[in-house]
């Protein structure tokens, strides 16, 4: 079975659920923290590619802020929901919608976009072509690339939990720890007809990165690493009751977000990250850009 088909089935099945995920406090905080990473690079009129942008979590608000946005996603169901949302918000004329793969951006020219986003781990889900996906993202970036990947260390507990849901072995979890690959095509092939249902309970094949691994790949692709953060780590380490208290108080929430931006970028916690979203975020720029800063 083709990996791209597995991923398409998985995300088509998830299309209805994705917009509801913001009810999860950790996911909501994670999204707000990602926006803080994006905002310094936004300006009206800039060209933006949101590669693997799903239902438009970032693409539609960027269009509302005056950006010219191309939203690309593997899932036709996600693209359909994004179009509906953009139409409701009156920004569909400022957007282009493309069904396609992050690892194949051949429709776009070299350095076509001022800002390239690939958030919620499309690079990881491009497995086994995650390396090609990052090369393509770097190729079409004129200046700034902001992307996130699955954090291998932070997601190992999730891998253990997922595998033990359907068998009493940890073979996949061990492979995940050693190689970063969550790969079970034989399982998917054996239940192909039931995938739309089971996709709600099983992760598709993916590659999860260590911080050093992704840093090395960024540099190898002609980019400068400006910032890396295990987004959502501080929120993950707090009990739900505390998070609810923080979110209910706007001033306290602003202070918490600021503290999270500092904490989540510390080298000591880069292996953690959010449990319910991609756990490792990277801000990079082209080698000939200015203002390099590693945090």
Coordinates of C-alpha atoms in Angstrom, one line a residue:
X1 CA 0.0 0.0 0.0
X2 CA 1.3 3.5 -0.9
X3 CA 2.3 5.7 2.1
X4 CA 0.6 8.7 0.5
X5 CA -2.6 6.8 0.3
X6 CA -2.4 5.9 4.0
X7 CA -1.8 9.5 4.9
X8 CA -4.6 10.7 2.7
X9 CA -7.1 8.3 4.2
X10 CA -6.0 9.2 7.7
X11 CA -6.4 13.0 7.3
X12 CA -9.6 12.7 5.3
X13 CA -11.0 10.7 8.3
X14 CA -9.7 13.4 10.7
X15 CA -11.1 16.4 8.7
X16 CA -14.2 16.8 10.9
X17 CA -12.3 16.5 14.1
X18 CA -9.4 18.9 13.5
X19 CA -11.4 22.1 14.0
X20 CA -12.7 20.8 17.3
X21 CA -9.3 20.1 18.7
X22 CA -8.9 23.6 20.0
X23 CA -11.2 22.7 22.9
X24 CA -8.2 20.8 24.3
X25 CA -6.4 23.3 26.5
X26 CA -2.9 22.0 25.6
X27 CA -3.8 22.2 21.8
X28 CA -5.2 25.7 22.2
X29 CA -2.1 26.9 24.1
X30 CA 0.1 25.3 21.5
X31 CA -1.7 27.1 18.7
X32 CA -1.4 30.4 20.4
X33 CA 2.3 29.9 21.0
X34 CA 2.8 29.0 17.3
X35 CA 1.1 32.3 16.3
X36 CA 3.6 34.1 18.5
X37 CA 6.4 32.5 16.5
X38 CA 4.7 33.5 13.1
X39 CA 3.6 37.1 13.9
X40 CA 7.0 38.8 13.6
X41 CA 7.2 37.7 10.0
X42 CA 3.7 38.8 8.9
X43 CA 3.1 41.9 6.8
X44 CA 0.2 42.7 4.4
X45 CA 0.9 41.7 0.8
X46 CA 3.6 39.1 1.5
X47 CA 3.3 35.7 -0.3
X48 CA 2.8 32.8 2.0
X49 CA 2.8 29.0 1.4
X50 CA 1.1 27.0 4.1
X51 CA 2.3 23.5 3.1
X52 CA 0.3 20.7 4.8
X53 CA -2.0 23.4 6.2
X54 CA -5.1 21.2 6.7
X55 CA -8.4 23.0 7.2
X56 CA -6.6 26.4 7.2
X57 CA -5.8 26.9 10.9
X58 CA -3.1 29.4 10.0
X59 CA -3.8 30.1 6.3
X60 CA -7.3 31.6 6.7
X61 CA -6.3 34.1 9.5
X62 CA -3.2 35.0 7.5
X63 CA -5.4 35.9 4.5
X64 CA -7.5 38.0 6.8
X65 CA -4.3 39.9 7.8
X66 CA -3.7 40.8 4.2
X67 CA -1.3 38.0 3.1
X68 CA -1.5 36.3 -0.3
X69 CA -1.8 32.6 0.8
X70 CA -1.4 29.3 -1.0
X71 CA -2.8 26.5 1.1
X72 CA -1.5 23.0 0.1
X73 CA -2.7 19.8 1.7
X74 CA -2.7 16.1 0.8
X75 CA -6.3 15.7 2.0
X76 CA -9.2 16.8 -0.4
X77 CA -11.5 16.8 2.7
X78 CA -9.2 19.2 4.5
X79 CA -9.0 21.5 1.4
X80 CA -12.8 21.4 1.2
X81 CA -13.2 22.6 4.8
X82 CA -10.6 25.3 4.3
X83 CA -12.4 26.6 1.2
X84 CA -15.7 26.7 3.2
X85 CA -14.1 28.6 6.0
X86 CA -12.3 31.1 3.7
X87 CA -15.6 31.7 1.9
X88 CA -17.4 32.4 5.2
X89 CA -14.7 34.8 6.2
X90 CA -14.7 36.6 2.9
X91 CA -11.0 35.9 2.0
X92 CA -11.3 33.1 -0.6
X93 CA -10.2 35.6 -3.3
X94 CA -6.9 36.1 -1.5
X95 CA -6.2 32.4 -1.3
X96 CA -5.2 29.5 -3.6
X97 CA -6.1 26.0 -2.7
X98 CA -3.9 23.1 -3.9
X99 CA -4.3 19.4 -3.3
X100 CA -0.7 18.1 -3.1
X101 CA 2.2 16.7 -1.2
X102 CA 4.7 18.6 0.9
X103 CA 7.4 16.4 -0.6
X104 CA 6.5 17.5 -4.1
X105 CA 6.3 21.3 -4.5
X106 CA 7.3 21.2 -8.2
X107 CA 4.4 23.4 -9.1
X108 CA 6.2 26.3 -7.3
X109 CA 9.4 28.1 -8.4
X110 CA 12.6 28.5 -6.5
X111 CA 12.3 31.1 -3.7
X112 CA 8.7 31.8 -4.7
X113 CA 7.4 32.6 -1.2
X114 CA 8.4 35.3 1.3
X115 CA 7.2 33.0 4.2
X116 CA 6.8 29.3 4.1
X117 CA 4.9 27.5 6.8
X118 CA 4.6 23.7 7.4
X119 CA 3.0 23.3 10.8
X120 CA 1.6 20.5 12.8
X121 CA 4.3 18.2 11.4
X122 CA 3.7 17.7 7.7
X123 CA 7.4 17.0 7.3
X124 CA 7.2 14.1 9.7
X125 CA 4.1 12.7 8.0
X126 CA 5.9 12.9 4.6
X127 CA 7.7 9.7 5.7
X128 CA 9.5 8.0 4.1
X129 CA 10.3 11.1 2.1
X130 CA 10.7 13.5 5.0
X131 CA 14.1 14.5 3.8
X132 CA 12.8 15.4 0.4
X133 CA 9.9 17.4 2.0
X134 CA 12.3 19.6 3.9
X135 CA 14.4 20.1 0.8
X136 CA 11.4 21.2 -1.1
X137 CA 10.3 23.6 1.6
X138 CA 13.7 25.2 1.7
X139 CA 13.8 25.5 -2.1
X140 CA 10.6 27.5 -2.4
X141 CA 11.5 29.8 0.6
X142 CA 12.7 33.2 -0.3
X143 CA 13.5 34.3 3.3
X144 CA 11.8 32.6 6.2
X145 CA 10.7 29.0 6.9
X146 CA 8.8 28.1 10.0
X147 CA 7.9 24.4 10.4
X148 CA 7.3 21.8 13.0
X149 CA 8.0 18.1 13.3
X150 CA 7.1 15.3 15.6
X151 CA 9.4 15.2 18.6
X152 CA 10.8 11.7 19.0
X153 CA 11.6 12.0 22.7
X154 CA 8.4 13.7 23.7
X155 CA 6.2 11.3 21.7
X156 CA 7.7 8.1 22.9
X157 CA 5.1 7.8 25.7
X158 CA 2.4 8.2 23.1
X159 CA 4.0 5.5 20.9
X160 CA 4.0 3.1 23.8
X161 CA 0.4 3.9 24.6
X162 CA -0.8 3.5 21.0
X163 CA 0.9 0.2 20.5
X164 CA -0.4 -1.3 23.7
X165 CA -3.9 -0.4 22.6
X166 CA -3.9 -3.3 20.1
X167 CA -1.1 -5.7 21.0
X168 CA 1.0 -6.7 24.0
X169 CA 4.4 -5.9 22.5
X170 CA 6.5 -2.8 22.1
X171 CA 8.3 -3.6 18.9
X172 CA 7.1 -0.4 17.2
X173 CA 7.8 1.7 20.2
X174 CA 11.4 0.4 20.3
X175 CA 11.9 1.1 16.6
X176 CA 10.4 4.6 17.2
X177 CA 13.0 5.2 19.9
X178 CA 15.9 3.9 17.9
X179 CA 15.1 5.2 14.4
X180 CA 12.3 7.7 14.8
X181 CA 10.1 5.7 12.5
X182 CA 6.5 4.8 13.4
X183 CA 5.9 2.4 10.6
X184 CA 3.4 -0.4 10.5
X185 CA 2.3 -0.7 6.8
X186 CA 1.5 -4.4 7.2
X187 CA -1.2 -3.5 9.8
X188 CA -2.7 -0.9 7.5
X189 CA -2.6 -3.3 4.5
X190 CA -4.4 -6.0 6.4
X191 CA -7.3 -3.7 7.4
X192 CA -7.4 -1.4 4.3
X193 CA -11.1 -1.5 3.9
X194 CA -11.6 -0.4 7.5
X195 CA -9.1 2.4 7.5
X196 CA -11.5 5.3 7.5
X197 CA -12.8 4.1 10.8
X198 CA -9.5 2.9 12.3
X199 CA -7.7 6.0 11.2
X200 CA -9.3 7.7 14.2
X201 CA -7.4 5.4 16.5
X202 CA -4.1 4.7 14.8
X203 CA -1.3 7.0 13.7
X204 CA -0.2 6.6 10.1
X205 CA 3.5 6.1 9.3
X206 CA 5.7 9.0 10.3
X207 CA 9.3 10.0 11.2
X208 CA 9.9 11.8 14.5
X209 CA 13.1 13.8 14.9
X210 CA 15.5 14.5 17.7
X211 CA 16.5 18.2 18.1
X212 CA 20.0 17.6 16.9
X213 CA 18.8 15.6 13.9
X214 CA 16.5 18.4 12.6
X215 CA 19.1 21.1 13.3
X216 CA 21.6 19.2 11.1
X217 CA 19.0 18.9 8.3
X218 CA 18.2 22.6 8.4
X219 CA 21.8 23.5 8.0
X220 CA 22.3 20.9 5.3
X221 CA 19.5 22.5 3.3
X222 CA 21.2 25.9 3.1
X223 CA 19.2 27.4 6.0
X224 CA 20.2 29.2 9.2
X225 CA 18.6 28.0 12.4
X226 CA 17.2 31.1 14.1
X227 CA 15.1 29.4 16.8
X228 CA 14.0 26.0 18.0
X229 CA 11.4 25.4 20.6
X230 CA 9.6 22.4 22.1
X231 CA 6.3 24.2 21.8
X232 CA 3.8 23.5 24.6
X233 CA 6.3 21.9 27.0
X234 CA 5.4 24.1 30.0
X235 CA 1.7 23.6 29.4
X236 CA 2.2 19.8 29.2
X237 CA 3.9 19.7 32.6
X238 CA 1.0 21.4 34.4
X239 CA -2.1 19.7 35.6
X240 CA -5.4 20.4 33.7
X241 CA -6.8 22.3 36.7
X242 CA -4.0 24.8 36.6
X243 CA -4.3 25.2 32.9
X244 CA -8.0 26.0 33.2
X245 CA -7.2 28.6 35.8
X246 CA -4.6 30.2 33.5
X247 CA -6.8 30.3 30.4
X248 CA -9.8 31.8 32.3
X249 CA -7.7 34.9 33.3
X250 CA -6.7 37.0 30.2
X251 CA -3.8 38.8 32.0
X252 CA -2.5 35.6 33.6
X253 CA -2.8 33.9 30.2
X254 CA -0.7 36.6 28.5
X255 CA 2.0 36.3 31.2
X256 CA 1.9 32.5 30.9
X257 CA 2.3 32.6 27.1
X258 CA 5.3 34.9 27.4
X259 CA 6.9 32.6 30.0
X260 CA 6.2 29.5 27.8
X261 CA 8.0 31.1 24.9
X262 CA 11.1 31.4 27.1
X263 CA 10.8 28.0 28.8
X264 CA 10.0 25.9 25.8
X265 CA 13.1 27.1 23.9
X266 CA 15.5 26.0 26.6
X267 CA 17.9 23.2 25.5
X268 CA 17.0 21.2 28.6
X269 CA 13.4 20.7 27.5
X270 CA 13.7 20.5 23.7
X271 CA 13.0 16.7 24.0
X272 CA 9.6 17.2 25.5
X273 CA 7.0 19.3 23.6
X274 CA 3.2 19.2 23.5
X275 CA 1.6 15.8 23.9
X276 CA -1.3 16.5 21.5
X277 CA 0.5 18.4 18.7
X278 CA 3.8 18.4 17.0
X279 CA 6.4 19.0 19.6
X280 CA 9.4 20.6 17.9
X281 CA 9.2 24.0 16.1
X282 CA 11.9 25.5 14.0
X283 CA 12.3 29.0 12.6
X284 CA 14.9 29.2 9.9
X285 CA 16.0 31.6 7.1
X286 CA 17.9 31.5 3.9
X287 CA 21.7 31.7 4.2
X288 CA 21.8 35.1 2.5
X289 CA 19.2 36.6 4.9
X290 CA 20.3 38.8 7.8
X291 CA 19.8 38.8 11.5
X292 CA 20.8 35.4 12.6
X293 CA 20.0 34.4 16.2
X294 CA 20.1 31.0 17.8
X295 CA 17.9 30.6 20.9

